[in-house]
Coordinates of C-alpha atoms in Angstrom, one line a residue:
M1 CA 31.5 11.5 41.2
K2 CA 29.8 14.0 39.1
Q3 CA 31.4 14.9 35.8
F4 CA 31.6 17.6 33.5
A5 CA 32.7 17.5 29.7
A6 CA 35.7 19.4 29.1
G7 CA 33.7 20.8 26.4
D8 CA 31.4 22.3 28.5
L9 CA 33.3 23.9 31.1
T10 CA 32.8 27.3 30.0
R11 CA 29.3 27.2 29.9
N12 CA 29.0 25.4 33.0
A13 CA 31.9 26.8 35.1
G14 CA 29.7 28.1 38.0
D15 CA 28.0 24.7 38.2
L16 CA 31.6 23.1 38.1
F17 CA 33.0 25.0 41.1
E18 CA 29.9 24.6 43.0
A19 CA 30.2 20.7 42.8
A20 CA 33.9 20.8 43.3
A21 CA 33.4 22.5 46.7
V22 CA 31.3 19.7 48.0
A23 CA 33.4 16.7 46.4
P24 CA 35.8 16.2 43.8
V25 CA 34.7 16.4 40.2
A26 CA 35.8 14.5 36.9
I27 CA 36.2 16.4 34.1
T28 CA 35.9 14.2 30.9
K29 CA 37.3 14.2 27.5
H30 CA 36.0 12.0 24.5
R31 CA 33.7 10.5 27.8
K32 CA 36.6 9.7 29.6
P33 CA 37.6 10.8 32.9
R34 CA 41.0 13.1 32.3
F35 CA 41.4 15.6 35.1
V36 CA 39.8 16.0 38.4
V37 CA 38.8 19.6 40.2
M38 CA 38.6 19.7 43.9
S39 CA 38.5 22.3 46.7
M40 CA 42.0 23.6 47.8
E41 CA 41.0 22.2 51.2
R42 CA 40.5 18.7 50.2
Y43 CA 43.8 19.0 47.8
E44 CA 45.6 19.7 50.6
T45 CA 44.6 17.0 53.0
L46 CA 45.4 14.7 50.4
T47 CA 48.6 15.5 49.8
S48 CA 49.7 17.1 53.3
R49 CA 52.7 14.9 54.6
D50 CA 50.5 14.3 58.0
T51 CA 48.5 11.1 57.0
G52 CA 47.2 10.6 60.3
S53 CA 47.4 6.8 60.9
Q54 CA 48.0 6.3 56.8
K55 CA 51.5 5.5 55.5
A56 CA 53.1 4.3 52.6
Y57 CA 56.0 1.6 52.4
A58 CA 57.9 0.0 49.3
V59 CA 57.5 -3.6 50.0
N60 CA 61.3 -3.9 50.5
D61 CA 61.1 -1.2 53.4
M62 CA 57.8 -2.4 55.2
P63 CA 58.4 -2.8 58.8
E64 CA 58.1 -6.6 59.9
D65 CA 54.8 -6.1 61.8
V66 CA 53.1 -4.6 58.9
A67 CA 54.5 -7.4 56.6
V68 CA 52.8 -9.9 58.8
L69 CA 49.3 -8.0 58.7
C70 CA 49.8 -7.4 55.0
D71 CA 50.5 -11.4 54.4
Q72 CA 47.6 -12.1 56.4
G73 CA 45.3 -10.0 54.8
I74 CA 46.4 -11.4 51.5
E75 CA 45.8 -15.0 52.7
D76 CA 42.3 -14.0 54.1
Y77 CA 41.6 -12.7 50.8
L78 CA 42.5 -15.6 48.8
N79 CA 40.9 -18.3 51.2
G80 CA 37.9 -16.1 50.9

């Protein structure tokens, strides 16, 4: 991910927007990433309720079939 220092934003705004049109860009402050600039299309994709096949559940609300897959994945990870 490209990064721009917060202090350089006014001098490099064009470069920032050009890079953000292609992929998210980190804005750093004191050399630590603090913010992300991205295209509106990317933002809308990330925040839309229609996530395709991806779903998020609280552990207590997880359907049984998803819980089984999650448990198996954790077990596989732990067993290498």
